[in-house]
Each structure stands twice: as structure tokens, then as C-alpha cells.
Tab-separated table of N, CA and C in Angstrom:
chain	number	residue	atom	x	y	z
A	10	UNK	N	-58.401	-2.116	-37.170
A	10	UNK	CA	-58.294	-1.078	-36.167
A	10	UNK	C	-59.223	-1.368	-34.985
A	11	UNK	N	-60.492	-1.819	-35.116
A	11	UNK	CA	-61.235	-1.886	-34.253
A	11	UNK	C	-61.240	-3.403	-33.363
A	12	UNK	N	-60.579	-4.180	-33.731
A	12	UNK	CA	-59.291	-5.162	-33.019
A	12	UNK	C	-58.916	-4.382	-32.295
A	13	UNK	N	-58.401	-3.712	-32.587
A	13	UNK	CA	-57.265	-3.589	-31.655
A	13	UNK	C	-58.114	-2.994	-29.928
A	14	UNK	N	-59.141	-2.302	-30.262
A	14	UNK	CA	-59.773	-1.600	-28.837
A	14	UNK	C	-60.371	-3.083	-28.121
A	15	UNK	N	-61.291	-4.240	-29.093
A	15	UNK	CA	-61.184	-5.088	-28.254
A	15	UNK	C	-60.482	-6.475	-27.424
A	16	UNK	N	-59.238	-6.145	-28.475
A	16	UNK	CA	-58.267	-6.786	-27.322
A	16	UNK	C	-57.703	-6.157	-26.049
A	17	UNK	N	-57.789	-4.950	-26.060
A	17	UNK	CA	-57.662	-4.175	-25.163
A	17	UNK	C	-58.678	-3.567	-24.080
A	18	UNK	N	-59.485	-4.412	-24.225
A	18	UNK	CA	-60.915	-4.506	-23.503
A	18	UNK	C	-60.714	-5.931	-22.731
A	19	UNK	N	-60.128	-7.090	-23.769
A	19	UNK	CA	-59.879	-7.909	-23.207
A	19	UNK	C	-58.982	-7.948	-22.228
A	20	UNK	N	-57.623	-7.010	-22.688
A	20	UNK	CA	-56.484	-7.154	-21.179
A	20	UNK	C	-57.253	-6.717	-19.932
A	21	UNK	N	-57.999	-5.663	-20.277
A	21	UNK	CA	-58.486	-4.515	-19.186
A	21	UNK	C	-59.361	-5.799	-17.793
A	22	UNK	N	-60.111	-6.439	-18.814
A	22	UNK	CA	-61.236	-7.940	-18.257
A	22	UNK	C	-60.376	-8.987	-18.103
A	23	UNK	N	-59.432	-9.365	-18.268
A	23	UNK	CA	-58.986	-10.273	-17.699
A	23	UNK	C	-57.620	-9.719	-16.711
A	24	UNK	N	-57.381	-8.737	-16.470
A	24	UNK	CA	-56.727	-8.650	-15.688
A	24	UNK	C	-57.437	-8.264	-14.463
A	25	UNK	N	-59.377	-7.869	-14.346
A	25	UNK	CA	-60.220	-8.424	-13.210
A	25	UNK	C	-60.044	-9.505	-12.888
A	26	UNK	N	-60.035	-10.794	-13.331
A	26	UNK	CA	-60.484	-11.737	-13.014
A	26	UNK	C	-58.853	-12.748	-12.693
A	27	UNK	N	-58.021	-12.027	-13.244
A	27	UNK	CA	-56.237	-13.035	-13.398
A	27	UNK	C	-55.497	-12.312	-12.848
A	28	UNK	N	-54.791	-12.475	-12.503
A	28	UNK	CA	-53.282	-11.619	-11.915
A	28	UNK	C	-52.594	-11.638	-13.102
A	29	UNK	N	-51.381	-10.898	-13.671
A	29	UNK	CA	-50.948	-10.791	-14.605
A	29	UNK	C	-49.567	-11.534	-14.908
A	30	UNK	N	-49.362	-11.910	-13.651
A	30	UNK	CA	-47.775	-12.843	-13.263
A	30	UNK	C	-48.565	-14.062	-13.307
A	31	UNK	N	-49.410	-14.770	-13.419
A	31	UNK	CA	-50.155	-15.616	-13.487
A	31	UNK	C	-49.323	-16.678	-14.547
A	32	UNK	N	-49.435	-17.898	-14.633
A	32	UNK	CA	-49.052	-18.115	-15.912
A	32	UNK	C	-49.681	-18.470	-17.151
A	33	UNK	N	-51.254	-18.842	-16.593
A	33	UNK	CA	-52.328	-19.176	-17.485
A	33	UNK	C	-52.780	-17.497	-17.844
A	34	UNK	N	-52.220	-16.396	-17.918
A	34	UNK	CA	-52.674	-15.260	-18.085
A	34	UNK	C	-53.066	-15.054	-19.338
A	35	UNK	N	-51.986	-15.516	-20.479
A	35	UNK	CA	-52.499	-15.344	-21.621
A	35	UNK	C	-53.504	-15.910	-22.226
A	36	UNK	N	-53.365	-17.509	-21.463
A	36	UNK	CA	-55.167	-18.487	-22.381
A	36	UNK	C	-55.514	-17.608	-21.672
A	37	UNK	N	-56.062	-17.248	-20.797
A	37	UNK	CA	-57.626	-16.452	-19.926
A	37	UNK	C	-57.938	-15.298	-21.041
A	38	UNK	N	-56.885	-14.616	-21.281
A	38	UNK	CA	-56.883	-13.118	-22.458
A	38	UNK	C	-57.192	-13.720	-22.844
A	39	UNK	N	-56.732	-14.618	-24.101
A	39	UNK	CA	-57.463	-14.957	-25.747
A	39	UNK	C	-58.861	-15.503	-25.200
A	40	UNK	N	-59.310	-16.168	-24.260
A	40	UNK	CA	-60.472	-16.874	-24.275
A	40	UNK	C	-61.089	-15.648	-24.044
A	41	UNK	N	-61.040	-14.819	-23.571
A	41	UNK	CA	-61.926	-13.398	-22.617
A	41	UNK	C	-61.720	-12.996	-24.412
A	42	UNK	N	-60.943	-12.690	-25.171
A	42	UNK	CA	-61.081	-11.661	-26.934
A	42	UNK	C	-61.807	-12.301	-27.293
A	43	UNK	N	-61.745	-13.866	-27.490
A	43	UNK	CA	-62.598	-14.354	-28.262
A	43	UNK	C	-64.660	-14.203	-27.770
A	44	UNK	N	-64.464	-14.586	-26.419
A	44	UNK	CA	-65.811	-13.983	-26.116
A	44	UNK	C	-65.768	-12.497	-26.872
A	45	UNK	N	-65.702	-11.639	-26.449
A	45	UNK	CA	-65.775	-10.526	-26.657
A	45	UNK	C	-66.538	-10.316	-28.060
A	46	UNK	N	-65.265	-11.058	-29.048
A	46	UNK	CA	-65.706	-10.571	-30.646
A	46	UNK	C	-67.150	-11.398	-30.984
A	47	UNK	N	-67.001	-12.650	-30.437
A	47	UNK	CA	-68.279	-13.646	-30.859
A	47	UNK	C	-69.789	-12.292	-29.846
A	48	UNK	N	-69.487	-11.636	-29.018
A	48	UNK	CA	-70.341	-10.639	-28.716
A	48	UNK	C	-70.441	-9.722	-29.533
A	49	UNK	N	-69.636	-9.604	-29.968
A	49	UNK	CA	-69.981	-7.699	-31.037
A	49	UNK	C	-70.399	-8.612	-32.344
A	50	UNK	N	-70.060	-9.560	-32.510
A	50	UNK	CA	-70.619	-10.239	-33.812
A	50	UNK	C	-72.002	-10.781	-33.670
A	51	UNK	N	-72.652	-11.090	-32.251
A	51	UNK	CA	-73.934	-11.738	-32.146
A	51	UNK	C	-74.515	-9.927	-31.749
A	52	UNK	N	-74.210	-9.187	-31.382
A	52	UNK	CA	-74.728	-7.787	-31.732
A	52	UNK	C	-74.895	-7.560	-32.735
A	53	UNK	N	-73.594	-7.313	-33.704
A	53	UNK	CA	-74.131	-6.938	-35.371
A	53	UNK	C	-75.044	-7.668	-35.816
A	54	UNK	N	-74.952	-8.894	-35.807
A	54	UNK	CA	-76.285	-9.547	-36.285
A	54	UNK	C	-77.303	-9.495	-35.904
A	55	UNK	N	-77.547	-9.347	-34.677
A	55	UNK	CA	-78.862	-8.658	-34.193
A	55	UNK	C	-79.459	-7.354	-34.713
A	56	UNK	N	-78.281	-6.299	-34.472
A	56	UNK	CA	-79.200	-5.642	-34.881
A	56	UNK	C	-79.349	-5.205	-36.568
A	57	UNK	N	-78.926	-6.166	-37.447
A	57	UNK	CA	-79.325	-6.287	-38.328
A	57	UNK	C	-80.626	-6.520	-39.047
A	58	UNK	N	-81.113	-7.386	-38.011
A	58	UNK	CA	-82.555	-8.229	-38.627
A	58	UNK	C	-83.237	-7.218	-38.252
């Protein structure tokens, strides 16, 4: 479930930075999710320790 808000964080951020008729639109999305999660994952682990 909580996928799902940050891929949708991701469209929201890459459609700053891409036009959406673009054709590289979708690599830019997955590369922009994948940042994203490797962020909420170097968060959880932070504030773990």
C-alpha cells in the first residue's frame, strides 16, 4: 500500500522535471521511484540506530 503513495510522488516529481509526451518519460519515473524508496529506506535505517 505504501508503494503505491510513493510512486505517486514519483509521477508528481518527474513530471517537474519531464514533460509527459516525452518519450524517455517512463525511465525518468522509475529512476525518480527508485530514488525515492532507496530514501525512505536510508531514513528507516537511520532512524533506527
Amino acid at each position: 500500500m505504501w508503494i503505491r503513495f510513493i510512486l505517486a510522488a514519483a509521477g508528481a516529481v518527474t513530471t517537474l522535471l519531464v514533460a509527459q509526451d516525452a518519450p524517455n518519460f517512463a525511465v525518468v519515473q522509475g529512476i525518480v521511484a527508485i530514488a525515492l524508496i532507496a530514501a525512505v529506506i536510508f531514513v528507516i535505517a537511520a532512524l533506527r540506530r
